[in-house]
Amino acid sequence: MNYQIKAFAELTGVSERTLRYYHERGLLVPAVASNGYRSYSSQDADRLQLILMYRQLQFSLAEIQQLLALPPAERLTHLAAKRDELTKQQAVLTATLAQLDVTLQNQTGGSQMTDQTKFEQFKQQAIAENDQRYGQEVAANYGEQAKQEADQHFAGLTKAQYATMQATEANLTTALQTYLAQPQLPSEAAQAAFKAHQTWLQTATPRYSLAMHRGLAAMYVADERFVADERFVAYYTKLVGNSKAAALKAIIEYYAIEA
């Protein structure tokens, strides 16, 4: 079926001005009659659907032009990947809302919660966020079963174990700050930083090993997703005032040696 620009604008909810602009940019090029009238087809409607979806996903028009130039199979793969990403983001948001509801309920005196319950949602939130960002990498390196065991282990942490993790993070902060003031291996500060990080991992994961510790340190520095992850950068900035994890990697590589 063919539509003139006015009918196509009414059908799609996209203004005639925008349709003309998309035509000028080469994003959506309808047939043009000898009298200069634009005629839009069902195929144009399919293409406009893609454009609107990409706009909803916050792509720029220049990026959309590149995406539209891809073969159809690649476009489908890209859209499917975006859907997976949004699904994971939705899971994180759902966990955040549940965490907020629990906090509001407790802060307003709406329920009698145990201390364990108060922090349960925070653990679930951490699991959801880690799964969104690094779940595939962890499963690929250590296996899906190991990943599930790690998630179950973290979800089952007691209040005391959670407190241990917080205390060791504070120790890691102090030790790394001391080490960076005078970086030297070996040193008391470097060893203290390694021990703190080791204790944190031993508490957080069910299958700690020195080899895993070394591999994780290497991934911090080498894996582009960690390097580009603003949250990860912010974490290390909070710890040591430096966005790079290279110092901790060097410490781990020095001390995480099999006896």
mmCIF file of C-alpha atoms in Angstrom:
data_model
loop_
_atom_site.group_PDB
_atom_site.id
_atom_site.type_symbol
_atom_site.label_atom_id
_atom_site.label_comp_id
_atom_site.label_asym_id
_atom_site.label_seq_id
_atom_site.Cartn_x
_atom_site.Cartn_y
_atom_site.Cartn_z
ATOM 1 C CA MET A 1 0.000 0.000 0.000
ATOM 2 C CA ASN A 2 1.258 3.505 -0.813
ATOM 3 C CA TYR A 3 0.757 6.683 1.175
ATOM 4 C CA GLN A 4 1.303 10.319 0.377
ATOM 5 C CA ILE A 5 3.271 12.206 3.002
ATOM 6 C CA LYS A 6 0.238 13.591 4.853
ATOM 7 C CA ALA A 7 -1.406 10.176 5.174
ATOM 8 C CA PHE A 8 1.927 8.584 6.148
ATOM 9 C CA ALA A 9 2.465 11.219 8.839
ATOM 10 C CA GLU A 10 -0.999 10.552 10.268
ATOM 11 C CA LEU A 11 -0.392 6.799 10.154
ATOM 12 C CA THR A 12 2.977 6.884 11.887
ATOM 13 C CA GLY A 13 2.652 9.885 14.169
ATOM 14 C CA VAL A 14 5.817 11.374 12.645
ATOM 15 C CA SER A 15 5.410 14.937 11.416
ATOM 16 C CA GLU A 16 5.677 15.798 7.743
ATOM 17 C CA ARG A 17 8.599 18.078 8.584
ATOM 18 C CA THR A 18 10.483 15.199 10.223
ATOM 19 C CA LEU A 19 9.727 12.884 7.293
ATOM 20 C CA ARG A 20 11.149 15.465 4.900
ATOM 21 C CA TYR A 21 14.242 15.796 7.113
ATOM 22 C CA TYR A 22 14.748 12.014 7.166
ATOM 23 C CA HIS A 23 14.473 12.119 3.367
ATOM 24 C CA GLU A 24 17.140 14.848 3.163
ATOM 25 C CA ARG A 25 19.435 12.832 5.457
ATOM 26 C CA GLY A 26 18.961 9.716 3.339
ATOM 27 C CA LEU A 27 17.475 7.786 6.251
ATOM 28 C CA LEU A 28 14.058 7.270 4.673
ATOM 29 C CA VAL A 29 13.883 7.800 0.921
ATOM 30 C CA PRO A 30 10.391 7.366 -0.539
ATOM 31 C CA ALA A 31 9.494 7.208 -4.216
ATOM 32 C CA VAL A 32 9.047 10.663 -5.728
ATOM 33 C CA ALA A 33 6.562 11.208 -8.568
ATOM 34 C CA SER A 34 7.185 13.534 -11.475
ATOM 35 C CA ASN A 35 5.039 16.157 -9.748
ATOM 36 C CA GLY A 36 7.380 16.047 -6.734
ATOM 37 C CA TYR A 37 4.956 14.237 -4.414
ATOM 38 C CA ARG A 38 6.457 11.674 -2.065
ATOM 39 C CA SER A 39 4.933 8.198 -1.982
ATOM 40 C CA TYR A 40 5.625 5.942 1.007
ATOM 41 C CA SER A 41 5.310 2.150 0.808
ATOM 42 C CA SER A 42 4.914 -0.603 3.395
ATOM 43 C CA GLN A 43 8.680 -1.162 3.109
ATOM 44 C CA ASP A 44 9.162 2.505 4.046
ATOM 45 C CA ALA A 45 6.940 1.891 7.057
ATOM 46 C CA ASP A 46 9.199 -1.013 8.074
ATOM 47 C CA ARG A 47 12.270 1.199 7.764
ATOM 48 C CA LEU A 48 10.647 4.018 9.729
ATOM 49 C CA GLN A 49 9.779 1.529 12.471
ATOM 50 C CA LEU A 50 13.486 0.718 12.728
ATOM 51 C CA ILE A 51 14.433 4.387 12.797
ATOM 52 C CA LEU A 52 11.958 5.134 15.584
ATOM 53 C CA MET A 53 13.153 2.123 17.560
ATOM 54 C CA TYR A 54 16.768 3.206 17.257
ATOM 55 C CA ARG A 55 15.790 6.709 18.342
ATOM 56 C CA GLN A 56 14.032 5.227 21.363
ATOM 57 C CA LEU A 57 17.293 3.429 22.149
ATOM 58 C CA GLN A 58 19.061 6.823 22.173
ATOM 59 C CA PHE A 59 21.111 6.353 18.990
ATOM 60 C CA SER A 60 22.065 9.477 17.062
ATOM 61 C CA LEU A 61 20.905 9.932 13.472
ATOM 62 C CA ALA A 62 24.465 9.344 12.271
ATOM 63 C CA GLU A 63 24.586 6.059 14.201
ATOM 64 C CA ILE A 64 21.166 5.083 12.862
ATOM 65 C CA GLN A 65 22.377 5.663 9.318
ATOM 66 C CA GLN A 66 25.241 3.236 9.936
ATOM 67 C CA LEU A 67 22.917 0.664 11.490
ATOM 68 C CA LEU A 68 20.488 0.861 8.613
ATOM 69 C CA ALA A 69 23.351 0.168 6.213
ATOM 70 C CA LEU A 70 23.998 -3.206 7.864
ATOM 71 C CA PRO A 71 22.698 -6.409 6.263
ATOM 72 C CA PRO A 72 19.264 -7.401 7.652
ATOM 73 C CA ALA A 73 20.691 -10.379 9.565
ATOM 74 C CA GLU A 74 23.205 -8.155 11.364
ATOM 75 C CA ARG A 75 20.491 -5.646 12.229
ATOM 76 C CA LEU A 76 18.414 -8.426 13.779
ATOM 77 C CA THR A 77 21.404 -9.666 15.781
ATOM 78 C CA HIS A 78 22.070 -6.139 17.010
ATOM 79 C CA LEU A 79 18.452 -5.604 18.041
ATOM 80 C CA ALA A 80 18.339 -8.959 19.820
ATOM 81 C CA ALA A 81 21.491 -8.024 21.745
ATOM 82 C CA LYS A 82 19.942 -4.706 22.747
ATOM 83 C CA ARG A 83 16.865 -6.547 23.940
ATOM 84 C CA ASP A 84 18.991 -8.816 26.141
ATOM 85 C CA GLU A 85 20.751 -5.753 27.538
ATOM 86 C CA LEU A 86 17.463 -4.019 28.336
ATOM 87 C CA THR A 87 16.092 -7.184 29.943
ATOM 88 C CA LYS A 88 19.068 -7.269 32.295
ATOM 89 C CA GLN A 89 18.677 -3.565 33.047
ATOM 90 C CA GLN A 90 15.021 -4.211 33.812
ATOM 91 C CA ALA A 91 16.013 -6.921 36.288
ATOM 92 C CA VAL A 92 18.372 -4.505 38.030
ATOM 93 C CA LEU A 93 15.667 -1.819 38.161
ATOM 94 C CA THR A 94 13.160 -4.316 39.554
ATOM 95 C CA ALA A 95 15.642 -5.272 42.260
ATOM 96 C CA THR A 96 16.271 -1.597 43.049
ATOM 97 C CA LEU A 97 12.540 -0.917 43.400
ATOM 98 C CA ALA A 98 12.152 -3.912 45.701
ATOM 99 C CA GLN A 99 15.095 -2.661 47.749
ATOM 100 C CA LEU A 100 13.527 0.795 47.951
ATOM 101 C CA ASP A 101 10.173 -0.648 49.041
ATOM 102 C CA VAL A 102 11.825 -2.644 51.814
ATOM 103 C CA THR A 103 13.769 0.407 52.979
ATOM 104 C CA LEU A 104 10.663 2.622 52.962
ATOM 105 C CA GLN A 105 8.686 -0.003 54.824
ATOM 106 C CA ASN A 106 11.351 -0.330 57.479
ATOM 107 C CA GLN A 107 12.020 3.414 57.812
ATOM 108 C CA THR A 108 8.326 4.196 58.272
ATOM 109 C CA GLY A 109 7.897 1.479 60.872
ATOM 110 C CA GLY A 110 5.593 -0.524 58.632
ATOM 111 C CA SER A 111 7.058 -3.873 59.612
ATOM 112 C CA GLN A 112 9.265 -5.622 62.114
ATOM 113 C CA MET A 113 12.280 -6.740 60.097
ATOM 114 C CA THR A 114 15.216 -8.763 61.229
ATOM 115 C CA ASP A 115 18.648 -7.301 60.557
ATOM 116 C CA GLN A 116 19.192 -10.060 57.993
ATOM 117 C CA THR A 117 16.064 -9.063 56.071
ATOM 118 C CA LYS A 118 17.085 -5.412 55.993
ATOM 119 C CA PHE A 119 20.156 -6.208 53.929
ATOM 120 C CA GLU A 120 18.808 -9.087 51.847
ATOM 121 C CA GLN A 121 17.622 -6.773 49.054
ATOM 122 C CA PHE A 122 21.013 -5.091 48.878
ATOM 123 C CA LYS A 123 22.656 -8.452 48.241
ATOM 124 C CA GLN A 124 20.098 -9.288 45.559
ATOM 125 C CA GLN A 125 20.739 -5.910 43.944
ATOM 126 C CA ALA A 126 24.488 -6.573 43.831
ATOM 127 C CA ILE A 127 23.907 -9.984 42.251
ATOM 128 C CA ALA A 128 21.603 -8.518 39.588
ATOM 129 C CA GLU A 129 24.036 -5.743 38.701
ATOM 130 C CA ASN A 130 27.031 -8.077 38.506
ATOM 131 C CA ASP A 131 25.062 -10.485 36.351
ATOM 132 C CA GLN A 132 24.096 -7.694 33.976
ATOM 133 C CA ARG A 133 27.635 -6.436 33.563
ATOM 134 C CA TYR A 134 29.870 -9.487 33.870
ATOM 135 C CA GLY A 135 27.640 -12.560 34.005
ATOM 136 C CA GLN A 136 28.545 -13.826 30.537
ATOM 137 C CA GLU A 137 32.274 -13.333 31.150
ATOM 138 C CA VAL A 138 32.178 -15.187 34.468
ATOM 139 C CA ALA A 139 30.158 -18.062 32.996
ATOM 140 C CA ALA A 140 32.521 -18.311 30.029
ATOM 141 C CA ASN A 141 35.654 -18.377 32.219
ATOM 142 C CA TYR A 142 34.462 -20.481 35.141
ATOM 143 C CA GLY A 143 31.289 -22.237 33.933
ATOM 144 C CA GLU A 144 27.596 -21.601 34.514
ATOM 145 C CA GLN A 145 27.494 -23.903 37.549
ATOM 146 C CA ALA A 146 30.347 -22.035 39.244
ATOM 147 C CA LYS A 147 28.572 -18.743 38.543
ATOM 148 C CA GLN A 148 25.311 -20.019 40.058
ATOM 149 C CA GLU A 149 27.184 -21.310 43.108
ATOM 150 C CA ALA A 150 28.849 -17.910 43.539
ATOM 151 C CA ASP A 151 25.487 -16.113 43.314
ATOM 152 C CA GLN A 152 23.915 -18.499 45.832
ATOM 153 C CA HIS A 153 26.891 -18.121 48.148
ATOM 154 C CA PHE A 154 26.717 -14.321 48.043
ATOM 155 C CA ALA A 155 22.950 -14.329 48.553
ATOM 156 C CA GLY A 156 23.432 -16.490 51.646
ATOM 157 C CA LEU A 157 26.041 -14.291 53.328
ATOM 158 C CA THR A 158 25.327 -13.708 56.992
ATOM 159 C CA LYS A 159 25.340 -10.324 58.661
ATOM 160 C CA ALA A 160 28.769 -11.133 60.124
ATOM 161 C CA GLN A 161 30.181 -12.100 56.729
ATOM 162 C CA TYR A 162 28.769 -8.940 55.174
ATOM 163 C CA ALA A 163 30.395 -6.922 57.944
ATOM 164 C CA THR A 164 33.689 -8.736 57.272
ATOM 165 C CA MET A 165 33.555 -7.683 53.632
ATOM 166 C CA GLN A 166 32.933 -4.061 54.584
ATOM 167 C CA ALA A 167 35.781 -4.124 57.111
ATOM 168 C CA THR A 168 38.227 -5.667 54.658
ATOM 169 C CA GLU A 169 37.274 -3.068 52.042
ATOM 170 C CA ALA A 170 38.200 -0.364 54.548
ATOM 171 C CA ASN A 171 41.505 -2.152 55.218
ATOM 172 C CA LEU A 172 42.145 -2.403 51.477
ATOM 173 C CA THR A 173 41.529 1.335 51.096
ATOM 174 C CA THR A 174 44.044 2.213 53.811
ATOM 175 C CA ALA A 175 46.671 -0.243 52.602
ATOM 176 C CA LEU A 176 46.443 0.863 48.971
ATOM 177 C CA GLN A 177 46.685 4.529 49.907
ATOM 178 C CA THR A 178 49.793 3.754 51.947
ATOM 179 C CA TYR A 179 51.287 1.674 49.146
ATOM 180 C CA LEU A 180 50.666 4.318 46.464
ATOM 181 C CA ALA A 181 52.436 6.936 48.591
ATOM 182 C CA GLN A 182 55.561 4.804 48.235
ATOM 183 C CA PRO A 183 54.984 1.910 45.806
ATOM 184 C CA GLN A 184 57.433 -0.823 46.610
ATOM 185 C CA LEU A 185 57.328 -4.610 46.407
ATOM 186 C CA PRO A 186 57.587 -6.292 48.779
ATOM 187 C CA SER A 187 56.351 -4.021 51.563
ATOM 188 C CA GLU A 188 54.050 -4.183 54.567
ATOM 189 C CA ALA A 189 51.471 -1.985 52.840
ATOM 190 C CA ALA A 190 51.464 -4.141 49.703
ATOM 191 C CA GLN A 191 51.071 -7.332 51.725
ATOM 192 C CA ALA A 192 48.279 -5.774 53.775
ATOM 193 C CA ALA A 193 46.472 -4.761 50.577
ATOM 194 C CA PHE A 194 46.784 -8.271 49.175
ATOM 195 C CA LYS A 195 45.532 -9.884 52.387
ATOM 196 C CA ALA A 196 42.543 -7.547 52.521
ATOM 197 C CA HIS A 197 41.601 -8.239 48.918
ATOM 198 C CA GLN A 198 42.119 -11.970 49.472
ATOM 199 C CA THR A 199 39.878 -11.972 52.560
ATOM 200 C CA TRP A 200 37.197 -10.067 50.645
ATOM 201 C CA LEU A 201 37.243 -12.635 47.830
ATOM 202 C CA GLN A 202 37.333 -15.611 50.193
ATOM 203 C CA THR A 203 34.228 -14.254 51.920
ATOM 204 C CA ALA A 204 32.394 -13.307 48.729
ATOM 205 C CA THR A 205 33.105 -16.400 46.619
ATOM 206 C CA PRO A 206 32.729 -20.130 47.345
ATOM 207 C CA ARG A 207 35.739 -21.334 45.322
ATOM 208 C CA TYR A 208 38.662 -19.059 46.019
ATOM 209 C CA SER A 209 42.072 -19.958 44.632
ATOM 210 C CA LEU A 210 45.272 -18.047 44.009
ATOM 211 C CA ALA A 211 44.944 -18.761 40.287
ATOM 212 C CA MET A 212 41.441 -17.262 40.286
ATOM 213 C CA HIS A 213 42.767 -14.270 42.222
ATOM 214 C CA ARG A 214 45.469 -13.641 39.606
ATOM 215 C CA GLY A 215 43.018 -14.088 36.754
ATOM 216 C CA LEU A 216 40.597 -11.605 38.276
ATOM 217 C CA ALA A 217 43.370 -9.015 38.695
ATOM 218 C CA ALA A 218 44.379 -9.421 35.054
ATOM 219 C CA MET A 219 40.778 -9.028 33.951
ATOM 220 C CA TYR A 220 40.459 -5.785 35.937
ATOM 221 C CA VAL A 221 43.167 -4.220 33.781
ATOM 222 C CA ALA A 222 42.890 -6.024 30.434
ATOM 223 C CA ASP A 223 39.157 -6.524 29.912
ATOM 224 C CA GLU A 224 37.723 -3.529 28.054
ATOM 225 C CA ARG A 225 34.412 -3.822 29.896
ATOM 226 C CA PHE A 226 36.139 -3.316 33.257
ATOM 227 C CA VAL A 227 38.373 -0.546 31.911
ATOM 228 C CA ALA A 228 35.392 1.288 30.392
ATOM 229 C CA ASP A 229 33.018 0.576 33.285
ATOM 230 C CA GLU A 230 32.425 3.919 34.996
ATOM 231 C CA ARG A 231 31.152 2.152 38.117
ATOM 232 C CA PHE A 232 34.346 0.110 38.384
ATOM 233 C CA VAL A 233 36.480 3.188 37.801
ATOM 234 C CA ALA A 234 34.492 5.045 40.434
ATOM 235 C CA TYR A 235 35.041 2.185 42.888
ATOM 236 C CA TYR A 236 38.807 2.375 42.593
ATOM 237 C CA THR A 237 38.715 6.159 42.604
ATOM 238 C CA LYS A 238 36.872 5.920 45.903
ATOM 239 C CA LEU A 239 39.468 3.532 47.261
ATOM 240 C CA VAL A 240 42.707 5.121 46.222
ATOM 241 C CA GLY A 241 41.995 8.343 44.346
ATOM 242 C CA ASN A 242 43.220 6.693 41.164
ATOM 243 C CA SER A 243 41.041 5.251 38.417
ATOM 244 C CA LYS A 244 43.528 2.531 37.469
ATOM 245 C CA ALA A 245 43.664 -0.902 39.032
ATOM 246 C CA ALA A 246 47.234 -1.498 37.852
ATOM 247 C CA ALA A 247 48.677 -1.024 41.344
ATOM 248 C CA LEU A 248 46.471 -3.700 42.866
ATOM 249 C CA LYS A 249 47.165 -6.003 39.919
ATOM 250 C CA ALA A 250 50.910 -5.698 40.518
ATOM 251 C CA ILE A 251 50.450 -6.489 44.203
ATOM 252 C CA ILE A 252 48.284 -9.522 43.492
ATOM 253 C CA GLU A 253 50.697 -10.875 40.899
ATOM 254 C CA TYR A 254 53.537 -10.569 43.428
ATOM 255 C CA TYR A 255 51.801 -12.257 46.348
ATOM 256 C CA ALA A 256 49.314 -14.639 44.708
ATOM 257 C CA ILE A 257 51.934 -17.298 44.057
ATOM 258 C CA GLU A 258 51.342 -20.979 44.719
ATOM 259 C CA ALA A 259 53.447 -22.283 47.588
#
